Amino acid sequence: MIDLHTHSDQSDGSLSPARLVEAAAAAGLEALAIADHDTLAGYDLARGPAGAAGLDLVCAMELGTTLADPPLRHVHLLAYFLAAPPPAGFRAWLGGIHDDRRRRNRELAARLQTLGLDVTLEEAEALGRSVTGRPHFARVLVKKGYARDVPDAFDKYLGNQAAGYVPRREPATGEAIERMLAAGALPVLAHPARLTRERPGILGGLIADLVKLGLGGLEAYHSDHAPEDTARLLGLAQSYGLAVTGGSDFHGDAKPGVQLGTGLNGNLAVPRQVLDRLRDSARQRAVR
Ligand code: AMP
Ligand code: FE
Ligand code: FE
Ligand code: ZN
């Protein structure tokens, strides 16, 4: 059993990287990728524990990007570093994204304060670690009684249409793909069927557009995908010559019900060959 898409508390998961490695070993996983949002910190911190546990840790991350043209605005890309670790230039680029996030968070806290809410940057950062974001502000708002729950906090204060909204500069999807390729990573479209759940008709065109930008793979196996989604994505991957990946998108308690390796009520089984093929083609790319 393998799982190539999980989150630690370095982004929005509930388990520390070390605990995630422990849980993966206990669940009998042979290989695990920690793909934290916008950061390599989960992977970095899991390396030691994974080595000690004899767990095959795959270097990955998940990046939020903005698509220049419709049909969609937000696209999550997974980056898999299969042949070599992320180079310094890529890490520096991520550092710039973190800086802008911090700038946004500072402005967001100030905006919330002008709305009369007693919320500070420090309170959000205490929950957010490497990648503090709006979900952490939402939890602070809930804890302080300004909102019923997280969705309510977004409706009232944090959502794109709400009074407290401060945008951050997300990297463009095309630029992100280029950066990943230049860093030797495989750029993969995350949970494509979830992305197009409301409008399944746009999936084929979206993938065609992303392939032109250099996309290298599709996450065909995912705990939000029905068997027909996976079948359709495997077919699309084949017709475009794209790699295939898969994982649970495990977030621990932050996403109850989704289990490491097996997904939601056992709806996931990522074939071991998926990882073998990824590594084979990475090796071939490295030789060329
Ligand atoms: P940020 O990158 O800090 O701007 O936060 C983006 C994250 O906020 C997304 O990945 C979602 O998880 C979450 N989010 C955005 N809109 C909503 C919403 N309306 N309700 C709940 N969560 C949301
Ligand atoms: Fe997440
Ligand atoms: Fe995602
Ligand atoms: Zn994810």
PDB file of C-alpha atoms and ligand atoms in Angstrom:
ATOM      1  CA  MET A   1       0.000   0.000   0.000  1.00  0.00           C
ATOM      2  CA  ILE A   2       1.254   3.476  -0.892  1.00  0.00           C
ATOM      3  CA  ASP A   3      -0.090   7.005  -0.364  1.00  0.00           C
ATOM      4  CA  LEU A   4       1.337   9.879  -2.391  1.00  0.00           C
ATOM      5  CA  HIS A   5      -0.830  12.723  -1.068  1.00  0.00           C
ATOM      6  CA  THR A   6      -0.973  13.529   2.654  1.00  0.00           C
ATOM      7  CA  HIS A   7      -0.768  16.664   4.797  1.00  0.00           C
ATOM      8  CA  SER A   8       0.970  17.303   8.107  1.00  0.00           C
ATOM      9  CA  ASP A   9       0.514  20.119  10.597  1.00  0.00           C
ATOM     10  CA  GLN A  10       3.106  22.080   8.630  1.00  0.00           C
ATOM     11  CA  SER A  11       0.123  23.052   6.488  1.00  0.00           C
ATOM     12  CA  ASP A  12      -3.449  22.154   7.386  1.00  0.00           C
ATOM     13  CA  GLY A  13      -3.167  18.567   8.605  1.00  0.00           C
ATOM     14  CA  SER A  14      -3.433  17.664  12.281  1.00  0.00           C
ATOM     15  CA  LEU A  15      -0.443  15.324  12.732  1.00  0.00           C
ATOM     16  CA  SER A  16       3.154  16.468  13.016  1.00  0.00           C
ATOM     17  CA  PRO A  17       5.420  15.069  10.293  1.00  0.00           C
ATOM     18  CA  ALA A  18       6.935  12.630  12.819  1.00  0.00           C
ATOM     19  CA  ARG A  19       3.478  11.430  13.943  1.00  0.00           C
ATOM     20  CA  LEU A  20       2.378  11.137  10.322  1.00  0.00           C
ATOM     21  CA  VAL A  21       5.362   8.888   9.587  1.00  0.00           C
ATOM     22  CA  GLU A  22       4.483   6.827  12.659  1.00  0.00           C
ATOM     23  CA  ALA A  23       0.855   6.522  11.554  1.00  0.00           C
ATOM     24  CA  ALA A  24       1.920   5.568   8.026  1.00  0.00           C
ATOM     25  CA  ALA A  25       4.218   2.841   9.322  1.00  0.00           C
ATOM     26  CA  ALA A  26       1.480   1.577  11.668  1.00  0.00           C
ATOM     27  CA  ALA A  27      -0.993   1.499   8.762  1.00  0.00           C
ATOM     28  CA  GLY A  28       1.462  -0.677   6.837  1.00  0.00           C
ATOM     29  CA  LEU A  29       2.312   1.837   4.120  1.00  0.00           C
ATOM     30  CA  GLU A  30       5.385   1.042   2.044  1.00  0.00           C
ATOM     31  CA  ALA A  31       5.731   4.559   0.680  1.00  0.00           C
ATOM     32  CA  LEU A  32       4.429   7.933   1.767  1.00  0.00           C
ATOM     33  CA  ALA A  33       4.514  11.399   0.246  1.00  0.00           C
ATOM     34  CA  ILE A  34       3.833  14.398   2.461  1.00  0.00           C
ATOM     35  CA  ALA A  35       2.480  17.046   0.106  1.00  0.00           C
ATOM     36  CA  ASP A  36       1.900  20.000   2.386  1.00  0.00           C
ATOM     37  CA  HIS A  37       0.306  23.118   0.926  1.00  0.00           C
ATOM     38  CA  ASP A  38       2.872  25.635  -0.336  1.00  0.00           C
ATOM     39  CA  THR A  39       5.761  24.243   1.730  1.00  0.00           C
ATOM     40  CA  LEU A  40       8.403  21.540   1.816  1.00  0.00           C
ATOM     41  CA  ALA A  41       8.573  21.737   5.618  1.00  0.00           C
ATOM     42  CA  GLY A  42       6.496  18.585   6.129  1.00  0.00           C
ATOM     43  CA  TYR A  43       8.842  16.568   3.967  1.00  0.00           C
ATOM     44  CA  ASP A  44      11.959  18.149   5.502  1.00  0.00           C
ATOM     45  CA  LEU A  45      10.844  17.318   9.048  1.00  0.00           C
ATOM     46  CA  ALA A  46       9.722  13.787   8.139  1.00  0.00           C
ATOM     47  CA  ARG A  47      13.009  12.717   6.603  1.00  0.00           C
ATOM     48  CA  GLY A  48      14.704  11.759   9.850  1.00  0.00           C
ATOM     49  CA  PRO A  49      11.748   9.832  11.310  1.00  0.00           C
ATOM     50  CA  ALA A  50      11.051   8.104   7.977  1.00  0.00           C
ATOM     51  CA  GLY A  51      14.662   6.966   7.740  1.00  0.00           C
ATOM     52  CA  ALA A  52      14.487   5.575  11.266  1.00  0.00           C
ATOM     53  CA  ALA A  53      11.188   3.794  10.552  1.00  0.00           C
ATOM     54  CA  GLY A  54      12.402   2.366   7.237  1.00  0.00           C
ATOM     55  CA  LEU A  55       9.551   4.119   5.436  1.00  0.00           C
ATOM     56  CA  ASP A  56      10.038   5.136   1.803  1.00  0.00           C
ATOM     57  CA  LEU A  57       9.388   8.905   1.941  1.00  0.00           C
ATOM     58  CA  VAL A  58       8.677  10.610  -1.381  1.00  0.00           C
ATOM     59  CA  CYS A  59       9.464  14.323  -1.589  1.00  0.00           C
ATOM     60  CA  ALA A  60       6.404  16.320  -2.590  1.00  0.00           C
ATOM     61  CA  MET A  61       4.351  19.438  -2.027  1.00  0.00           C
ATOM     62  CA  GLU A  62       0.998  20.864  -3.143  1.00  0.00           C
ATOM     63  CA  LEU A  63       0.897  24.375  -4.527  1.00  0.00           C
ATOM     64  CA  GLY A  64      -2.117  26.652  -4.874  1.00  0.00           C
ATOM     65  CA  THR A  65      -1.969  28.424  -8.234  1.00  0.00           C
ATOM     66  CA  THR A  66      -4.114  30.818 -10.226  1.00  0.00           C
ATOM     67  CA  LEU A  67      -5.037  30.043 -13.794  1.00  0.00           C
ATOM     68  CA  ALA A  68      -4.739  33.022 -16.141  1.00  0.00           C
ATOM     69  CA  ASP A  69      -7.728  32.071 -18.284  1.00  0.00           C
ATOM     70  CA  PRO A  70     -11.059  30.493 -17.455  1.00  0.00           C
ATOM     71  CA  PRO A  71     -12.606  27.885 -16.987  1.00  0.00           C
ATOM     72  CA  LEU A  72     -11.212  27.885 -13.438  1.00  0.00           C
ATOM     73  CA  ARG A  73      -9.422  30.277 -11.106  1.00  0.00           C
ATOM     74  CA  HIS A  74      -7.756  28.041  -8.554  1.00  0.00           C
ATOM     75  CA  VAL A  75      -5.748  25.014  -9.483  1.00  0.00           C
ATOM     76  CA  HIS A  76      -3.824  22.825  -7.041  1.00  0.00           C
ATOM     77  CA  LEU A  77      -0.659  21.337  -8.448  1.00  0.00           C
ATOM     78  CA  LEU A  78       1.353  18.590  -6.837  1.00  0.00           C
ATOM     79  CA  ALA A  79       5.116  18.597  -7.348  1.00  0.00           C
ATOM     80  CA  TYR A  80       6.984  15.315  -7.011  1.00  0.00           C
ATOM     81  CA  PHE A  81      10.745  15.375  -6.606  1.00  0.00           C
ATOM     82  CA  LEU A  82      11.546  11.822  -7.627  1.00  0.00           C
ATOM     83  CA  ALA A  83      15.108  11.963  -8.912  1.00  0.00           C
ATOM     84  CA  ALA A  84      16.765  14.661  -6.813  1.00  0.00           C
ATOM     85  CA  PRO A  85      15.844  16.874  -3.861  1.00  0.00           C
ATOM     86  CA  PRO A  86      14.425  20.365  -4.432  1.00  0.00           C
ATOM     87  CA  PRO A  87      17.193  22.774  -5.473  1.00  0.00           C
ATOM     88  CA  ALA A  88      17.930  25.995  -3.570  1.00  0.00           C
ATOM     89  CA  GLY A  89      16.392  28.154  -6.306  1.00  0.00           C
ATOM     90  CA  PHE A  90      13.036  26.433  -5.940  1.00  0.00           C
ATOM     91  CA  ARG A  91      13.118  26.826  -2.174  1.00  0.00           C
ATOM     92  CA  ALA A  92      13.932  30.513  -2.586  1.00  0.00           C
ATOM     93  CA  TRP A  93      10.962  30.895  -4.928  1.00  0.00           C
ATOM     94  CA  LEU A  94       8.719  29.303  -2.277  1.00  0.00           C
ATOM     95  CA  GLY A  95      10.234  31.738   0.223  1.00  0.00           C
ATOM     96  CA  GLY A  96       8.905  34.621  -1.870  1.00  0.00           C
ATOM     97  CA  ILE A  97       5.428  33.081  -1.792  1.00  0.00           C
ATOM     98  CA  HIS A  98       5.684  32.774   2.000  1.00  0.00           C
ATOM     99  CA  ASP A  99       6.734  36.408   2.291  1.00  0.00           C
ATOM    100  CA  ASP A 100       3.672  37.541   0.382  1.00  0.00           C
ATOM    101  CA  ARG A 101       1.441  35.305   2.498  1.00  0.00           C
ATOM    102  CA  ARG A 102       2.860  36.909   5.623  1.00  0.00           C
ATOM    103  CA  ARG A 103       2.284  40.395   4.135  1.00  0.00           C
ATOM    104  CA  ARG A 104      -1.317  39.415   3.375  1.00  0.00           C
ATOM    105  CA  ASN A 105      -1.812  37.959   6.863  1.00  0.00           C
ATOM    106  CA  ARG A 106      -0.540  41.137   8.475  1.00  0.00           C
ATOM    107  CA  GLU A 107      -2.974  43.205   6.388  1.00  0.00           C
ATOM    108  CA  LEU A 108      -5.763  40.731   7.065  1.00  0.00           C
ATOM    109  CA  ALA A 109      -5.292  41.007  10.841  1.00  0.00           C
ATOM    110  CA  ALA A 110      -5.312  44.812  10.573  1.00  0.00           C
ATOM    111  CA  ARG A 111      -8.463  44.716   8.439  1.00  0.00           C
ATOM    112  CA  LEU A 112     -10.244  42.453  10.926  1.00  0.00           C
ATOM    113  CA  GLN A 113      -9.248  44.817  13.724  1.00  0.00           C
ATOM    114  CA  THR A 114     -10.732  47.785  11.856  1.00  0.00           C
ATOM    115  CA  LEU A 115     -13.926  45.733  11.621  1.00  0.00           C
ATOM    116  CA  GLY A 116     -13.914  45.683  15.412  1.00  0.00           C
ATOM    117  CA  LEU A 117     -12.695  42.120  15.886  1.00  0.00           C
ATOM    118  CA  ASP A 118     -10.076  41.282  18.474  1.00  0.00           C
ATOM    119  CA  VAL A 119      -7.877  39.049  16.331  1.00  0.00           C
ATOM    120  CA  THR A 120      -4.098  39.209  15.971  1.00  0.00           C
ATOM    121  CA  LEU A 121      -1.589  37.826  13.515  1.00  0.00           C
ATOM    122  CA  GLU A 122       0.140  35.994  16.373  1.00  0.00           C
ATOM    123  CA  GLU A 123      -3.046  34.114  17.284  1.00  0.00           C
ATOM    124  CA  ALA A 124      -3.439  32.856  13.722  1.00  0.00           C
ATOM    125  CA  GLU A 125       0.244  32.030  13.402  1.00  0.00           C
ATOM    126  CA  ALA A 126       0.118  29.976  16.591  1.00  0.00           C
ATOM    127  CA  LEU A 127      -2.199  27.613  14.684  1.00  0.00           C
ATOM    128  CA  GLY A 128      -0.647  27.871  11.252  1.00  0.00           C
ATOM    129  CA  ARG A 129       3.050  27.107  11.614  1.00  0.00           C
ATOM    130  CA  SER A 130       4.791  27.148   8.209  1.00  0.00           C
ATOM    131  CA  VAL A 131       1.758  28.191   6.186  1.00  0.00           C
ATOM    132  CA  THR A 132      -0.626  30.336   8.155  1.00  0.00           C
ATOM    133  CA  GLY A 133      -3.669  31.154   6.069  1.00  0.00           C
ATOM    134  CA  ARG A 134      -7.302  32.086   6.171  1.00  0.00           C
ATOM    135  CA  PRO A 135      -8.360  28.717   7.631  1.00  0.00           C
ATOM    136  CA  HIS A 136      -6.312  29.544  10.734  1.00  0.00           C
ATOM    137  CA  PHE A 137      -7.851  32.998  11.022  1.00  0.00           C
ATOM    138  CA  ALA A 138     -11.218  31.273  10.673  1.00  0.00           C
ATOM    139  CA  ARG A 139     -10.456  29.008  13.628  1.00  0.00           C
ATOM    140  CA  VAL A 140      -9.473  32.002  15.749  1.00  0.00           C
ATOM    141  CA  LEU A 141     -12.722  33.754  14.796  1.00  0.00           C
ATOM    142  CA  VAL A 142     -14.699  30.668  15.791  1.00  0.00           C
ATOM    143  CA  LYS A 143     -12.824  30.243  19.069  1.00  0.00           C
ATOM    144  CA  LYS A 144     -13.549  33.864  19.965  1.00  0.00           C
ATOM    145  CA  GLY A 145     -17.229  33.547  19.153  1.00  0.00           C
ATOM    146  CA  TYR A 146     -17.230  35.825  16.108  1.00  0.00           C
ATOM    147  CA  ALA A 147     -18.378  32.979  13.891  1.00  0.00           C
ATOM    148  CA  ARG A 148     -20.337  29.744  14.350  1.00  0.00           C
ATOM    149  CA  ASP A 149     -17.924  27.585  12.421  1.00  0.00           C
ATOM    150  CA  VAL A 150     -15.238  27.850   9.770  1.00  0.00           C
ATOM    151  CA  PRO A 151     -17.615  28.214   6.774  1.00  0.00           C
ATOM    152  CA  ASP A 152     -19.485  30.921   8.704  1.00  0.00           C
ATOM    153  CA  ALA A 153     -16.186  32.744   9.339  1.00  0.00           C
ATOM    154  CA  PHE A 154     -15.513  32.696   5.597  1.00  0.00           C
ATOM    155  CA  ASP A 155     -19.056  33.901   4.799  1.00  0.00           C
ATOM    156  CA  LYS A 156     -18.901  36.721   7.302  1.00  0.00           C
ATOM    157  CA  TYR A 157     -15.279  37.866   7.178  1.00  0.00           C
ATOM    158  CA  LEU A 158     -12.715  35.950   5.156  1.00  0.00           C
ATOM    159  CA  GLY A 159     -14.260  34.792   1.895  1.00  0.00           C
ATOM    160  CA  ASN A 160     -13.502  36.441  -1.441  1.00  0.00           C
ATOM    161  CA  GLN A 161     -16.725  38.456  -1.199  1.00  0.00           C
ATOM    162  CA  ALA A 162     -16.505  39.257   2.522  1.00  0.00           C
ATOM    163  CA  ALA A 163     -15.594  42.508   4.254  1.00  0.00           C
ATOM    164  CA  GLY A 164     -12.279  41.299   5.637  1.00  0.00           C
ATOM    165  CA  TYR A 165     -10.968  39.801   2.412  1.00  0.00           C
ATOM    166  CA  VAL A 166      -7.364  40.623   1.556  1.00  0.00           C
ATOM    167  CA  PRO A 167      -5.980  38.782  -1.474  1.00  0.00           C
ATOM    168  CA  ARG A 168      -2.552  37.228  -1.670  1.00  0.00           C
ATOM    169  CA  ARG A 169      -0.543  36.848  -4.838  1.00  0.00           C
ATOM    170  CA  GLU A 170      -0.765  33.233  -5.839  1.00  0.00           C
ATOM    171  CA  PRO A 171       1.690  32.053  -8.484  1.00  0.00           C
ATOM    172  CA  ALA A 172       0.240  31.652 -11.957  1.00  0.00           C
ATOM    173  CA  THR A 173      -0.340  28.018 -12.912  1.00  0.00           C
ATOM    174  CA  GLY A 174       1.945  28.284 -15.945  1.00  0.00           C
ATOM    175  CA  GLU A 175       4.775  29.814 -13.960  1.00  0.00           C
ATOM    176  CA  ALA A 176       4.405  27.203 -11.234  1.00  0.00           C
ATOM    177  CA  ILE A 177       4.625  24.385 -13.780  1.00  0.00           C
ATOM    178  CA  GLU A 178       7.733  25.968 -15.302  1.00  0.00           C
ATOM    179  CA  ARG A 179       9.373  26.332 -11.889  1.00  0.00           C
ATOM    180  CA  MET A 180       8.622  22.722 -11.023  1.00  0.00           C
ATOM    181  CA  LEU A 181      10.038  21.463 -14.302  1.00  0.00           C
ATOM    182  CA  ALA A 182      13.150  23.621 -13.935  1.00  0.00           C
ATOM    183  CA  ALA A 183      13.585  22.187 -10.423  1.00  0.00           C
ATOM    184  CA  GLY A 184      13.443  18.645 -11.782  1.00  0.00           C
ATOM    185  CA  ALA A 185       9.999  17.968 -10.315  1.00  0.00           C
ATOM    186  CA  LEU A 186       7.010  16.318 -11.945  1.00  0.00           C
ATOM    187  CA  PRO A 187       4.060  18.775 -12.054  1.00  0.00           C
ATOM    188  CA  VAL A 188       0.779  16.964 -11.467  1.00  0.00           C
ATOM    189  CA  LEU A 189      -2.818  18.220 -11.482  1.00  0.00           C
ATOM    190  CA  ALA A 190      -4.228  17.478  -8.000  1.00  0.00           C
ATOM    191  CA  HIS A 191      -7.683  15.880  -7.542  1.00  0.00           C
ATOM    192  CA  PRO A 192      -8.854  16.821 -11.079  1.00  0.00           C
ATOM    193  CA  ALA A 193     -12.336  15.371 -10.662  1.00  0.00           C
ATOM    194  CA  ARG A 194     -13.003  17.318  -7.461  1.00  0.00           C
ATOM    195  CA  LEU A 195     -11.848  20.443  -9.266  1.00  0.00           C
ATOM    196  CA  THR A 196     -14.432  20.006 -11.986  1.00  0.00           C
ATOM    197  CA  ARG A 197     -17.187  18.345  -9.931  1.00  0.00           C
ATOM    198  CA  GLU A 198     -19.683  21.117 -10.700  1.00  0.00           C
ATOM    199  CA  ARG A 199     -18.789  21.196 -14.397  1.00  0.00           C
ATOM    200  CA  PRO A 200     -17.351  17.811 -15.464  1.00  0.00           C
ATOM    201  CA  GLY A 201     -17.519  18.995 -19.093  1.00  0.00           C
ATOM    202  CA  ILE A 202     -14.525  21.300 -18.653  1.00  0.00           C
ATOM    203  CA  LEU A 203     -12.102  18.599 -17.477  1.00  0.00           C
ATOM    204  CA  GLY A 204     -10.821  17.531 -20.901  1.00  0.00           C
ATOM    205  CA  GLY A 205     -10.204  21.107 -22.076  1.00  0.00           C
ATOM    206  CA  LEU A 206      -8.557  22.074 -18.802  1.00  0.00           C
ATOM    207  CA  ILE A 207      -6.121  19.185 -19.032  1.00  0.00           C
ATOM    208  CA  ALA A 208      -5.371  20.006 -22.681  1.00  0.00           C
ATOM    209  CA  ASP A 209      -4.579  23.616 -21.662  1.00  0.00           C
ATOM    210  CA  LEU A 210      -2.352  22.512 -18.796  1.00  0.00           C
ATOM    211  CA  VAL A 211      -0.516  20.026 -20.987  1.00  0.00           C
ATOM    212  CA  LYS A 212       0.426  22.957 -23.239  1.00  0.00           C
ATOM    213  CA  LEU A 213       1.872  24.636 -20.140  1.00  0.00           C
ATOM    214  CA  GLY A 214       3.991  21.557 -19.407  1.00  0.00           C
ATOM    215  CA  LEU A 215       1.829  19.509 -17.038  1.00  0.00           C
ATOM    216  CA  GLY A 216       3.367  16.087 -16.487  1.00  0.00           C
ATOM    217  CA  GLY A 217       0.776  14.054 -14.627  1.00  0.00           C
ATOM    218  CA  LEU A 218      -2.744  13.549 -13.298  1.00  0.00           C
ATOM    219  CA  GLU A 219      -3.776  12.489  -9.809  1.00  0.00           C
ATOM    220  CA  ALA A 220      -6.109   9.764 -10.986  1.00  0.00           C
ATOM    221  CA  TYR A 221      -6.500   8.035  -7.609  1.00  0.00           C
ATOM    222  CA  HIS A 222      -7.915  10.240  -4.845  1.00  0.00           C
ATOM    223  CA  SER A 223     -10.314   9.765  -1.930  1.00  0.00           C
ATOM    224  CA  ASP A 224     -12.741  12.268  -3.523  1.00  0.00           C
ATOM    225  CA  HIS A 225     -12.805  10.378  -6.815  1.00  0.00           C
ATOM    226  CA  ALA A 226     -15.488   7.891  -7.736  1.00  0.00           C
ATOM    227  CA  PRO A 227     -14.345   4.795  -9.646  1.00  0.00           C
ATOM    228  CA  GLU A 228     -15.645   6.373 -12.883  1.00  0.00           C
ATOM    229  CA  ASP A 229     -13.562   9.522 -12.197  1.00  0.00           C
ATOM    230  CA  THR A 230     -10.434   7.429 -11.796  1.00  0.00           C
ATOM    231  CA  ALA A 231     -11.193   5.438 -14.934  1.00  0.00           C
ATOM    232  CA  ARG A 232     -11.752   8.616 -16.936  1.00  0.00           C
ATOM    233  CA  LEU A 233      -8.516  10.166 -15.630  1.00  0.00           C
ATOM    234  CA  LEU A 234      -6.499   7.028 -16.377  1.00  0.00           C
ATOM    235  CA  GLY A 235      -7.821   7.227 -19.931  1.00  0.00           C
ATOM    236  CA  LEU A 236      -6.966  10.930 -20.226  1.00  0.00           C
ATOM    237  CA  ALA A 237      -3.479  10.308 -18.830  1.00  0.00           C
ATOM    238  CA  GLN A 238      -2.939   7.614 -21.400  1.00  0.00           C
ATOM    239  CA  SER A 239      -4.132   9.714 -24.311  1.00  0.00           C
ATOM    240  CA  TYR A 240      -1.948  12.690 -23.344  1.00  0.00           C
ATOM    241  CA  GLY A 241       1.045  10.564 -22.328  1.00  0.00           C
ATOM    242  CA  LEU A 242       0.846  11.845 -18.749  1.00  0.00           C
ATOM    243  CA  ALA A 243       2.088  10.178 -15.591  1.00  0.00           C
ATOM    244  CA  VAL A 244      -0.437   8.934 -13.021  1.00  0.00           C
ATOM    245  CA  THR A 245      -0.308   9.564  -9.257  1.00  0.00           C
ATOM    246  CA  GLY A 246      -2.633   8.923  -6.346  1.00  0.00           C
ATOM    247  CA  GLY A 247      -3.206   9.490  -2.674  1.00  0.00           C
ATOM    248  CA  SER A 248      -5.754   9.929   0.074  1.00  0.00           C
ATOM    249  CA  ASP A 249      -5.313  13.661   0.775  1.00  0.00           C
ATOM    250  CA  PHE A 250      -5.161  12.619   4.427  1.00  0.00           C
ATOM    251  CA  HIS A 251      -5.371  15.611   6.809  1.00  0.00           C
ATOM    252  CA  GLY A 252      -5.792  13.708  10.105  1.00  0.00           C
ATOM    253  CA  ASP A 253      -8.556  15.094  12.340  1.00  0.00           C
ATOM    254  CA  ALA A 254      -8.796  18.107  10.046  1.00  0.00           C
ATOM    255  CA  LYS A 255     -10.567  15.882   7.518  1.00  0.00           C
ATOM    256  CA  PRO A 256     -12.321  13.154   9.458  1.00  0.00           C
ATOM    257  CA  GLY A 257     -13.015   9.884   7.731  1.00  0.00           C
ATOM    258  CA  VAL A 258     -10.115   9.952   5.296  1.00  0.00           C
ATOM    259  CA  GLN A 259      -7.606   7.239   6.220  1.00  0.00           C
ATOM    260  CA  LEU A 260      -3.978   6.906   5.213  1.00  0.00           C
ATOM    261  CA  GLY A 261      -3.640   4.650   2.191  1.00  0.00           C
ATOM    262  CA  THR A 262      -7.267   3.528   2.043  1.00  0.00           C
ATOM    263  CA  GLY A 263      -9.093   6.861   1.731  1.00  0.00           C
ATOM    264  CA  LEU A 264     -12.752   7.272   2.608  1.00  0.00           C
ATOM    265  CA  ASN A 265     -14.350   4.006   3.744  1.00  0.00           C
ATOM    266  CA  GLY A 266     -11.755   2.079   1.799  1.00  0.00           C
ATOM    267  CA  ASN A 267     -12.453   3.784  -1.539  1.00  0.00           C
ATOM    268  CA  LEU A 268      -8.755   4.133  -2.398  1.00  0.00           C
ATOM    269  CA  ALA A 269      -6.098   1.675  -3.496  1.00  0.00           C
ATOM    270  CA  VAL A 270      -3.140   3.257  -5.253  1.00  0.00           C
ATOM    271  CA  PRO A 271      -1.281   0.503  -7.097  1.00  0.00           C
ATOM    272  CA  ARG A 272       2.341   0.095  -6.023  1.00  0.00           C
ATOM    273  CA  GLN A 273       3.341   0.234  -9.739  1.00  0.00           C
ATOM    274  CA  VAL A 274       2.248   3.874  -9.809  1.00  0.00           C
ATOM    275  CA  LEU A 275       5.331   4.819  -7.799  1.00  0.00           C
ATOM    276  CA  ASP A 276       7.599   2.425  -9.665  1.00  0.00           C
ATOM    277  CA  ARG A 277       6.536   3.985 -12.975  1.00  0.00           C
ATOM    278  CA  LEU A 278       7.030   7.518 -11.653  1.00  0.00           C
ATOM    279  CA  ARG A 279      10.555   6.646 -10.599  1.00  0.00           C
ATOM    280  CA  ASP A 280      11.331   4.843 -13.847  1.00  0.00           C
ATOM    281  CA  SER A 281      10.329   7.807 -15.944  1.00  0.00           C
ATOM    282  CA  ALA A 282      12.145  10.235 -13.635  1.00  0.00           C
ATOM    283  CA  ARG A 283      15.276   8.154 -14.086  1.00  0.00           C
ATOM    284  CA  GLN A 284      14.835   8.195 -17.866  1.00  0.00           C
ATOM    285  CA  ARG A 285      14.372  11.979 -17.842  1.00  0.00           C
ATOM    286  CA  ALA A 286      17.517  12.347 -15.726  1.00  0.00           C
ATOM    287  CA  VAL A 287      19.582  10.254 -18.159  1.00  0.00           C
ATOM    288  CA  ARG A 288      18.428  12.236 -21.180  1.00  0.00           C
TER     289      ARG A 288
HETATM  290  P1  AMP B   1      -5.304  31.341   1.873  1.00  0.00           P
HETATM  291  O1  AMP B   1      -4.364  30.594   0.975  1.00  0.00           O
HETATM  292  O2  AMP B   1      -4.713  31.670   3.188  1.00  0.00           O
HETATM  293  O3  AMP B   1      -5.920  32.538   1.200  1.00  0.00           O
HETATM  294  O4  AMP B   1      -6.510  30.342   2.214  1.00  0.00           O
HETATM  295  C1  AMP B   1      -7.079  29.533   1.218  1.00  0.00           C
HETATM  296  C2  AMP B   1      -7.764  28.341   1.862  1.00  0.00           C
HETATM  297  O5  AMP B   1      -8.925  28.777   2.555  1.00  0.00           O
HETATM  298  C3  AMP B   1      -8.267  27.348   0.849  1.00  0.00           C
HETATM  299  O6  AMP B   1      -7.306  26.348   0.576  1.00  0.00           O
HETATM  300  C4  AMP B   1      -9.468  26.728   1.520  1.00  0.00           C
HETATM  301  O7  AMP B   1      -9.058  25.607   2.286  1.00  0.00           O
HETATM  302  C5  AMP B   1      -9.942  27.779   2.486  1.00  0.00           C
HETATM  303  N1  AMP B   1     -11.189  28.406   2.019  1.00  0.00           N
HETATM  304  C6  AMP B   1     -11.339  29.301   1.018  1.00  0.00           C
HETATM  305  N2  AMP B   1     -12.628  29.687   0.893  1.00  0.00           N
HETATM  306  C7  AMP B   1     -13.332  28.994   1.849  1.00  0.00           C
HETATM  307  C8  AMP B   1     -14.710  28.951   2.253  1.00  0.00           C
HETATM  308  N3  AMP B   1     -15.654  29.704   1.658  1.00  0.00           N
HETATM  309  N4  AMP B   1     -15.045  28.123   3.283  1.00  0.00           N
HETATM  310  C9  AMP B   1     -14.104  27.372   3.906  1.00  0.00           C
HETATM  311  N5  AMP B   1     -12.806  27.372   3.577  1.00  0.00           N
HETATM  312  C10 AMP B   1     -12.402  28.167   2.562  1.00  0.00           C
HETATM  313 FE    FE B   2      -5.424  20.895   2.656  1.00  0.00          FE
HETATM  314 FE    FE B   3      -5.696  20.251  -2.898  1.00  0.00          FE
HETATM  315 ZN    ZN B   4      -4.062  18.085  -0.571  1.00  0.00          ZN
END
